[in-house]
Each structure stands twice: as C-alpha cells, then as structure tokens.
Coordinates of C-alpha atoms and ligand atoms in Angstrom, one line a residue:
M37 CA 113.1 -66.4 115.2
E38 CA 115.3 -69.3 116.2
A39 CA 113.8 -72.5 117.8
P40 CA 114.6 -72.5 121.5
G41 CA 116.6 -75.8 121.2
R42 CA 118.0 -77.8 118.4
V43 CA 115.4 -79.3 116.1
L44 CA 115.5 -82.1 113.6
K45 CA 116.0 -81.2 110.0
L46 CA 112.7 -82.0 108.4
D47 CA 112.2 -80.9 104.8
P48 CA 108.8 -79.6 103.8
I49 CA 106.4 -82.1 102.3
R50 CA 104.9 -80.4 99.3
S51 CA 103.8 -83.4 97.3
I52 CA 103.0 -87.0 98.1
K53 CA 106.2 -88.0 96.4
K54 CA 108.2 -86.1 99.1
A55 CA 106.6 -88.1 101.9
P56 CA 108.7 -90.8 103.4
V57 CA 107.7 -94.4 102.6
E58 CA 108.5 -95.6 106.1
E59 CA 105.6 -96.1 108.5
Y60 CA 105.8 -95.6 112.3
F61 CA 102.1 -96.2 113.0
E62 CA 101.6 -99.7 111.5
S63 CA 98.9 -102.2 111.1
G64 CA 97.6 -104.0 114.2
H65 CA 95.2 -101.4 115.6
R66 CA 91.5 -102.0 116.1
T67 CA 89.9 -98.7 115.0
C68 CA 86.6 -98.8 113.1
Q69 CA 86.7 -99.2 109.3
G70 CA 87.1 -95.7 107.7
C71 CA 88.3 -94.1 111.0
L72 CA 89.8 -90.8 110.1
S73 CA 91.3 -90.4 113.5
S74 CA 93.8 -93.3 113.0
L75 CA 94.9 -91.8 109.6
P76 CA 96.3 -88.6 111.1
M77 CA 98.3 -90.8 113.6
R78 CA 99.8 -92.6 110.7
L79 CA 100.5 -89.4 108.7
M80 CA 101.8 -87.5 111.8
A81 CA 104.2 -90.4 112.6
K82 CA 105.3 -90.6 109.0
A83 CA 106.1 -86.9 108.8
A84 CA 107.8 -86.8 112.2
G85 CA 110.1 -89.8 111.6
P86 CA 111.9 -92.2 113.9
R87 CA 113.4 -89.7 116.4
T88 CA 110.1 -89.1 117.9
I89 CA 108.3 -89.8 121.2
V90 CA 104.5 -89.9 121.1
L91 CA 102.3 -89.4 124.2
G92 CA 98.7 -90.3 123.9
S93 CA 95.7 -89.1 125.9
T94 CA 92.9 -91.6 126.8
G95 CA 90.4 -92.0 124.0
C96 CA 89.8 -94.0 120.8
M97 CA 93.4 -93.5 119.8
Y98 CA 94.6 -95.0 123.1
V99 CA 92.2 -97.8 123.6
A100 CA 92.0 -99.1 120.0
N101 CA 95.8 -98.9 119.7
T102 CA 96.7 -100.9 122.7
T103 CA 95.3 -104.4 122.6
Y104 CA 97.1 -106.6 125.0
M105 CA 100.7 -107.1 124.0
T106 CA 100.2 -105.4 120.6
T107 CA 100.5 -101.9 119.3
P108 CA 100.8 -100.2 115.9
W109 CA 103.3 -97.7 117.3
V110 CA 106.8 -98.2 116.0
V111 CA 108.2 -95.1 117.7
P112 CA 108.2 -94.9 121.6
W113 CA 104.7 -94.3 122.8
M114 CA 103.3 -93.7 126.2
H115 CA 99.7 -93.4 127.4
T116 CA 98.9 -90.3 129.4
Q117 CA 95.8 -89.5 131.4
L118 CA 92.7 -88.0 129.7
G119 CA 93.2 -84.2 129.8
A120 CA 97.0 -84.4 130.4
A121 CA 98.4 -84.0 126.9
G122 CA 99.8 -80.6 127.7
S123 CA 101.4 -81.5 131.0
A124 CA 102.8 -84.8 129.6
A125 CA 104.4 -83.0 126.7
V126 CA 106.0 -80.4 128.9
G127 CA 107.2 -83.1 131.4
T128 CA 108.7 -85.2 128.7
A129 CA 110.4 -82.3 126.9
A130 CA 111.8 -81.0 130.2
G131 CA 112.9 -84.5 131.3
L132 CA 114.8 -85.0 128.0
K133 CA 116.4 -81.6 128.3
A134 CA 117.6 -82.4 131.9
L135 CA 118.9 -85.8 131.0
M136 CA 120.8 -84.4 128.0
R137 CA 122.2 -81.6 130.1
K138 CA 123.5 -84.0 132.8
G139 CA 125.0 -86.2 130.1
K140 CA 122.8 -89.2 130.9
I141 CA 121.6 -89.5 127.4
K142 CA 123.0 -88.4 124.0
D143 CA 122.4 -84.8 123.4
E144 CA 120.4 -84.8 120.2
P145 CA 117.1 -83.3 118.9
I146 CA 114.1 -85.5 119.6
N147 CA 110.5 -84.7 118.6
V148 CA 108.0 -84.7 121.5
I149 CA 104.4 -85.0 120.3
A150 CA 101.4 -85.3 122.6
F151 CA 98.0 -86.1 121.0
C152 CA 94.6 -85.8 122.5
G153 CA 91.0 -86.1 121.3
D154 CA 88.6 -83.2 121.4
G155 CA 87.2 -84.3 124.7
G156 CA 90.7 -84.5 126.1
G157 CA 92.1 -81.4 124.5
A158 CA 89.3 -78.9 123.8
D159 CA 87.5 -79.6 127.1
M160 CA 89.3 -81.4 130.0
G161 CA 92.9 -80.6 129.0
L162 CA 92.5 -77.1 127.6
S163 CA 94.2 -75.5 130.6
A164 CA 97.2 -77.8 130.4
I165 CA 97.6 -77.1 126.7
S166 CA 97.3 -73.4 127.4
A167 CA 100.1 -73.7 130.0
A168 CA 102.2 -75.8 127.6
L169 CA 101.9 -73.1 124.9
T170 CA 103.5 -70.5 127.3
D171 CA 106.5 -72.7 128.2
I172 CA 108.5 -71.4 125.3
E173 CA 111.8 -73.0 126.3
Y174 CA 110.6 -76.5 125.4
N175 CA 110.2 -78.1 121.9
L176 CA 106.9 -80.0 121.7
L177 CA 103.8 -80.4 119.5
I178 CA 100.3 -80.8 120.8
F179 CA 98.2 -82.6 118.2
L180 CA 94.5 -82.5 118.7
Y181 CA 92.4 -85.0 116.7
D182 CA 88.9 -83.7 116.5
N183 CA 86.2 -86.4 115.8
E184 CA 83.7 -84.0 117.4
S185 CA 82.7 -86.3 120.2
Y186 CA 83.9 -88.4 123.1
A187 CA 83.9 -91.3 120.7
N188 CA 85.6 -93.9 122.9
T189 CA 82.9 -93.7 125.5
D190 CA 80.1 -94.1 123.0
I191 CA 79.8 -90.7 121.2
Q192 CA 79.0 -88.2 123.9
T193 CA 78.8 -84.5 123.2
S194 CA 82.0 -82.5 123.5
G195 CA 82.9 -78.8 123.2
Q196 CA 83.6 -79.6 119.5
T197 CA 80.3 -81.3 118.7
P198 CA 78.5 -79.3 116.0
W199 CA 75.3 -77.5 116.6
G200 CA 72.3 -79.9 116.3
A201 CA 74.2 -83.1 116.0
V202 CA 72.8 -86.3 117.5
T203 CA 75.0 -87.8 120.2
T204 CA 74.2 -90.1 123.1
F205 CA 73.8 -87.0 125.2
S206 CA 71.8 -85.1 122.6
P207 CA 69.2 -87.3 121.0
P208 CA 66.3 -85.5 119.3
G209 CA 63.1 -86.2 121.3
K210 CA 59.4 -85.6 121.5
K211 CA 59.7 -82.0 122.8
H212 CA 62.9 -80.8 121.3
R213 CA 64.3 -81.7 117.9
I214 CA 67.6 -79.8 118.6
M215 CA 69.3 -80.9 121.8
Q216 CA 72.9 -79.9 121.1
R217 CA 72.5 -76.1 121.2
R218 CA 76.1 -75.0 121.6
W219 CA 78.1 -73.7 118.7
K220 CA 81.5 -75.5 118.3
K221 CA 84.4 -73.9 120.2
N222 CA 87.0 -72.2 118.1
V223 CA 90.0 -73.9 119.7
P224 CA 92.9 -73.1 117.4
G225 CA 91.7 -69.5 117.0
M226 CA 91.4 -69.1 120.8
L227 CA 94.9 -70.6 121.4
A228 CA 96.5 -68.4 118.7
A229 CA 94.8 -65.2 120.0
G230 CA 95.8 -66.0 123.6
H231 CA 99.4 -67.3 123.1
P232 CA 101.2 -64.8 120.9
D233 CA 104.6 -66.4 121.7
T234 CA 103.6 -69.7 120.2
R235 CA 105.6 -69.9 117.0
Y236 CA 103.3 -72.2 115.1
I237 CA 99.5 -73.0 115.2
A238 CA 97.6 -74.7 112.4
S239 CA 94.5 -76.5 111.4
G240 CA 94.4 -79.5 109.1
T241 CA 92.6 -82.7 108.2
P242 CA 93.8 -86.1 107.2
A243 CA 91.4 -85.7 104.2
M244 CA 94.2 -83.4 102.9
P245 CA 97.2 -85.6 103.8
V246 CA 100.0 -83.6 102.1
D247 CA 98.9 -80.4 103.7
M248 CA 98.6 -82.1 107.1
M249 CA 102.0 -83.8 107.0
D250 CA 103.6 -80.5 105.8
K251 CA 102.1 -78.7 108.8
V252 CA 103.4 -81.4 111.2
R253 CA 106.9 -80.8 109.9
A254 CA 106.5 -77.0 110.0
A255 CA 105.5 -77.3 113.6
L256 CA 108.4 -79.5 114.6
R257 CA 110.9 -77.3 112.7
A258 CA 109.6 -74.2 114.4
G259 CA 110.5 -75.5 117.8
G260 CA 109.0 -74.3 121.0
P261 CA 105.5 -75.3 122.0
T262 CA 103.3 -75.7 118.9
Y263 CA 99.7 -76.8 118.2
I264 CA 97.9 -78.5 115.4
H265 CA 94.1 -79.1 115.3
V266 CA 92.9 -81.8 112.8
L267 CA 89.2 -82.5 111.9
D268 CA 88.6 -86.3 111.6
P269 CA 85.4 -87.7 110.2
C270 CA 84.3 -90.7 112.4
P271 CA 81.9 -93.1 110.7
K272 CA 80.6 -94.5 114.0
G273 CA 79.8 -91.1 115.6
W274 CA 78.7 -89.2 112.5
H275 CA 76.6 -92.1 111.1
Y276 CA 77.7 -92.5 107.5
D277 CA 79.2 -95.3 105.4
P278 CA 82.9 -95.6 106.1
E279 CA 83.8 -95.3 102.4
H280 CA 82.8 -91.6 102.6
S281 CA 85.3 -90.5 105.2
V282 CA 87.7 -88.5 103.0
E283 CA 84.8 -87.1 101.0
L284 CA 83.3 -85.7 104.2
G285 CA 86.6 -84.2 105.3
K286 CA 86.8 -82.4 102.0
L287 CA 83.2 -81.2 102.2
A288 CA 83.9 -79.6 105.6
L289 CA 86.4 -77.5 103.7
E290 CA 84.4 -76.9 100.6
T291 CA 81.4 -75.7 102.6
G292 CA 83.6 -73.3 104.6
I293 CA 82.6 -75.0 107.9
Y294 CA 86.1 -75.9 108.8
P295 CA 89.0 -73.6 107.6
L296 CA 92.6 -74.6 106.9
Y297 CA 95.3 -72.2 107.9
E298 CA 98.6 -71.9 109.6
I299 CA 99.9 -69.1 111.9
K300 CA 103.7 -68.8 111.8
D301 CA 105.3 -66.3 114.2
G302 CA 102.0 -64.5 114.4
V303 CA 101.3 -64.3 110.7
L304 CA 98.3 -66.1 109.3
E305 CA 98.0 -67.7 106.0
F306 CA 95.1 -69.8 104.6
T307 CA 96.0 -73.1 102.9
G308 CA 94.4 -75.4 100.4
I309 CA 90.7 -75.2 99.6
T310 CA 90.3 -72.5 102.2
K311 CA 92.8 -70.3 100.5
Q312 CA 91.0 -70.7 97.2
I313 CA 87.7 -69.6 98.9
A314 CA 89.3 -66.7 100.7
T315 CA 90.9 -65.4 97.5
G316 CA 87.7 -65.7 95.5
R317 CA 88.9 -68.6 93.3
R318 CA 86.3 -71.0 94.6
R319 CA 82.7 -70.7 95.8
R320 CA 81.6 -72.2 99.1
K321 CA 79.2 -75.1 98.7
P322 CA 76.0 -75.0 100.8
V323 CA 76.5 -76.5 104.2
R324 CA 73.5 -78.7 103.5
E325 CA 75.7 -80.8 101.2
Y326 CA 77.9 -81.7 104.1
L327 CA 75.2 -82.1 106.8
E328 CA 72.8 -84.2 104.9
K329 CA 75.4 -86.9 104.2
Q330 CA 75.6 -87.6 107.9
G331 CA 72.9 -89.5 109.9
R332 CA 73.7 -87.3 113.0
F333 CA 71.9 -84.5 111.2
A334 CA 69.1 -86.6 109.7
H335 CA 66.5 -84.8 111.9
F336 CA 67.3 -81.4 110.4
K337 CA 64.5 -79.4 108.9
N338 CA 65.0 -76.5 106.4
Q339 CA 65.2 -74.0 109.2
D340 CA 68.0 -75.9 110.8
Y341 CA 70.0 -76.0 107.6
A342 CA 69.3 -72.3 107.2
Y343 CA 70.5 -71.5 110.8
F344 CA 73.7 -73.5 110.3
Q345 CA 74.3 -71.7 107.0
K346 CA 73.7 -68.3 108.6
K347 CA 76.3 -69.1 111.3
V348 CA 78.9 -70.2 108.8
D349 CA 78.2 -67.1 106.6
E350 CA 78.8 -64.9 109.7
M351 CA 82.2 -66.6 110.2
W352 CA 83.2 -65.7 106.7
E353 CA 81.7 -62.2 106.5
Q354 CA 81.8 -60.7 109.9
W355 CA 84.8 -62.1 111.7
I356 CA 87.9 -59.8 111.9
I357 CA 89.8 -62.6 110.2
P358 CA 87.4 -64.9 108.3
C359 CA 86.8 -68.1 110.2
V360 CA 89.7 -67.5 112.6
V361 CA 89.2 -64.6 114.9
A362 CA 85.7 -64.2 116.1
F363 CA 85.5 -60.4 116.5
S364 CA 83.9 -57.9 114.3
Y365 CA 84.9 -54.2 114.0
G366 CA 83.0 -51.7 116.1
G367 CA 83.0 -49.9 119.3
P368 CA 84.6 -46.5 120.0
I369 CA 87.6 -47.2 117.7
N370 CA 86.8 -47.7 114.1
I371 CA 89.6 -50.1 113.2
T372 CA 88.7 -50.2 109.5
S373 CA 89.4 -46.6 109.0
A374 CA 92.4 -46.5 111.4
E375 CA 96.0 -46.1 110.2
P376 CA 97.5 -49.5 109.3
K377 CA 99.9 -49.3 112.2
V378 CA 96.9 -49.7 114.5
R379 CA 95.9 -53.0 113.0
N380 CA 97.7 -56.2 113.8
K381 CA 99.8 -57.8 111.2
N382 CA 97.5 -60.8 110.7
V383 CA 94.7 -58.5 109.5
E384 CA 97.0 -56.7 107.1
R385 CA 98.1 -60.0 105.6
V386 CA 94.6 -61.3 105.2
N387 CA 93.2 -58.0 103.8
A388 CA 95.9 -58.2 101.1
S389 CA 94.3 -61.2 99.6
W390 CA 90.8 -61.0 100.9
T391 CA 88.3 -60.0 98.1
G392 CA 85.3 -59.6 100.4
E393 CA 83.5 -61.9 98.0
P394 CA 83.5 -65.3 99.8
G395 CA 81.0 -66.7 97.3
H396 CA 78.6 -67.9 99.9
A397 CA 75.6 -69.9 99.0
H398 CA 72.6 -67.7 99.9
E399 CA 71.1 -68.0 96.5
E400 CA 71.0 -71.8 96.8
Y401 CA 68.5 -71.3 99.6
E402 CA 65.8 -69.4 97.8
G403 CA 62.4 -70.4 99.1
V404 CA 63.7 -71.5 102.5
P405 CA 62.3 -69.4 105.3
D406 CA 64.7 -67.1 107.1
A407 CA 66.6 -68.9 109.8
P408 CA 65.2 -68.0 113.2
S409 CA 67.8 -66.6 115.5
E410 CA 67.2 -69.5 118.0
P411 CA 65.5 -72.3 116.0
W412 CA 65.3 -74.6 119.1
R413 CA 62.7 -72.2 120.6
D414 CA 60.3 -73.6 118.0
D415 CA 61.5 -77.1 117.5
R416 CA 58.7 -79.3 118.8
V417 CA 58.1 -82.4 116.8
D418 CA 54.9 -84.3 116.7
E419 CA 56.2 -87.8 116.5
P420 CA 58.8 -89.4 118.8
R421 CA 61.9 -90.6 117.0
S422 CA 61.8 -94.3 116.7
A423 CA 65.5 -94.9 116.0
L424 CA 68.8 -93.2 115.4
P425 CA 69.5 -92.5 111.7
S426 CA 71.0 -95.3 109.8
S427 CA 74.7 -95.4 110.1
G428 CA 75.3 -97.8 107.2
Q429 CA 77.3 -100.0 109.5
Ligands
TPP206 C1 89.4 -88.3 133.9 C2 88.7 -89.3 133.1 N1 87.4 -89.1 132.9 C3 86.7 -90.0 132.1 C4 87.3 -91.0 131.5 C5 86.6 -92.0 130.6 N2 86.9 -91.8 129.2 C6 87.8 -92.5 128.5 S1 88.0 -92.1 126.9 C7 86.8 -90.9 127.1 C8 86.5 -90.0 125.9 C9 87.6 -89.3 125.3 O1 87.1 -88.5 124.3 P1 88.1 -87.7 123.3 O2 89.2 -87.1 124.0 O3 87.3 -86.8 122.4 O4 88.7 -88.9 122.4 P2 88.0 -89.9 121.5 O5 87.4 -91.0 122.4 O6 86.9 -89.2 120.7 O7 89.0 -90.5 120.6 C10 86.3 -90.8 128.4 C11 85.3 -89.9 128.9 C12 88.7 -91.2 131.7 N3 89.5 -92.1 131.2 N4 89.4 -90.3 132.5
SF4_207 S1 84.5 -94.4 117.1 FE1 85.2 -93.0 115.5 S2 87.2 -92.2 116.2 FE2 86.8 -94.0 117.4 S3 87.8 -95.7 116.3 FE3 85.7 -95.6 115.5 S4 85.7 -94.2 113.7 FE4 87.6 -93.9 114.9

C-alpha cells in the first residue's frame, strides 16, 4: 500500500554503522543521570533527520528539555498540552498539508512526530491518539515513551505502572503490601487491534537502539498515522543505580515481560530477543531477575514474584498472539480447528514460527508456593515500612 502523501526516503538502519552521525537532540538537557527516556528522543531524532517537526507533550521530556532560553532540540520543536499528542500531530500534519496546497510553503515531505509519556499517551491522551490513528490521510508518528509512571510530577501511578510497584500513590503500608493492583495496559496491542487501517505499529526500547531507530524509519516511510511504544527504564522512579538502565531494558525483554514486535499493514512480526524467544531459540529468564534489581519491587515476597511470573506466562501461553493480543481461543467457534481462512493473517504468520515451547521458567520456582490468584487479599505485613527502598542515588 502506498503512503497517503509523499514521505522522505529513509533507508533502514540495520546496524549501528548505518546510523547517521548527526545529532538533532543534543547536550543541554537536565534529565537525570541514566535517564532512558532522553535516549529515545536522541535516537528518534537521529533516525528521523533534519526535515522533522517534533511536538512534545508535558512531562519529563518537556520540562527537563526546556530550561530558560536553552534546549537540546536542533529540529523545530513545540510543546503541546498533556494529553494532546494525537491532536497536535493531526493539527500540524493538516496545517502543513494546507500550507503546501496553497503554495505558502515549499511542497516537500516533512516528518511530523508527536511524543508523549505514558501518563500523557496511555491515560489522558489515549482518545486523541486513537482519533489520530483513524485519520489516514495524514503522515504522522505518535511516539510514546513509557517510563511506567507520571515521572515529572514525582512518580505517580499511571496505566502503565507494573503490578505491585511502589509509586508515590502506591506505597506499601501497614495493612497492604501491594497497593498497585492493576495489571499494565496493553497499549500497542489495543491500538493495533482497534485501528486496522494504521499501517505501522511497533514496540521498542532504547536499550536496543538499532531496532528502535529502524522502527522509527519504518514508521516514517510507511506514511499515514503510525505509532511506536518504547519502554524506558527510569532510575529515579524505578529505584536503581543509573548505570543499570540498559541492562534493565534488556532484562525486560529477556524475561518476556515486554515484547518487541512490529505490525506492518496488519502483519505482525516479532523482533530481536522476543523473536528468539518466540521461535524457541532462547529461554525466558525468570521475571524475578528483572524485578529484584529495582527498589520499587523491594517489598515483594515469594508469592508476589510467583504471581507476576504466572501473569507473564499466561501472556506467552494463552494469548491468541503471544504477548500481543490478549484473547484465548474458546466459545462457540473453535478457531484452532477452523479452516485457515477463518483466522486472521496475523495468527497465521505467528503460528508459522511459533513452537509452542516458550521456554518459560516454572522449574526455577520449585519450592515457591503456588501464586494465589489475588495475592493482595492476603498481603498484611506486621511491620510498617520505614523508608522507600534505596535508589542508589
Ligand atoms: C492537564 C494536566 N494535568 C496535570 C498536569 C501536571 N503534570 C505535568 S507533567 C505530568 C506527568 C506526566 O506524566 P507522563 O506523561 O507519564 O510523562 P513523564 O513525566 O513520565 O515523562 C503531570 C501530571 C498538566 N501539566 N496538565
Ligand atoms: S524522572 Fe525518570 S524519566 Fe524523568 S528525567 Fe529522571 S530518569 Fe528521566
């Protein structure tokens, strides 16, 4: 399918040597040491190049990047209201198109990228992103950087905060060890399922920079409204030493908690470490390896690790497309035994490479009691917590 308008010629970035050396998100910002939300800004701008307009929703990536009279942005950048990434992207793309049609500016392809945090994109701005993804006549990319909290306003719980994590809104207390009882929303899966005309939706992480930059270019080449979700470890909110940011991003993939994939014209393909797991070439690590490196899970007991593991195992073993589409087969129509034409093409594609042996880590948990279905029903602790876990900062 052709892009709805002209798009810039952006070659795939398959290795770090293919990445441009020029920077369009420079030094001069004030993000925390080890911030893996500023790295995707840098990589995204590098991949998109100079003919790009960036719009930024309120959050760490706005506030820390706009100290009075300074900014790290080399490309044109504009602040947009929290929750308005989708609307700002459509408005800008439509405005550019109108100005070009009227001959007021040169008619040329220009990338429009609107970024937002998980608070701005997965919660407040979700409806505007959804609307933007149905406006198929405009070329734009919505880039959600997910640090799993409202970080800028002191680490509040968002729809992307993992189950059980400590935030300022969910501290473990005398009566309840687990205060954040919601499982993380599956935003890219939800957007892909509900917006079949969107030509490109992907997940990434700056811990895998080549994969992430390649996906930015693929989205911009595809044209139309597109969406990329990136997982960004945040030393301040996740309570770990900043030197471990990249390691944590990789562990999120290696444990299978966060999958990497792209959906091009409705066809899904896993990428990187997730592809290796899905095709049986790599075993998933126990989720405990990822969780226990972060102070926000320091209050976890064995039953909490076991519950988390159980939920991730379910994602891999019971979802119609592992880790992506949260339905299982069942009901009056038995899809597994139906003719292939009844299935959707994504399922066909995945089944072709899916071994059914995800290599999950049950055996690593021998001796741990079975995870209760709702562990917080029995989560009383005797002692009050004296302090938040050490952050190493
Ligand atoms: C409508 C509105 N409500 C609240 C705020 C206060 N506010 C500023 S940044 C922010 C958190 C944004 O969180 P997120 O989008 O996840 O980005 P992060 O800070 O994590 O980078 C909030 C609540 C605001 N600016 N506008
Ligand atoms: S609070 Fe987190 S997301 Fe915000 S600047 Fe610091 S490390 Fe980055």
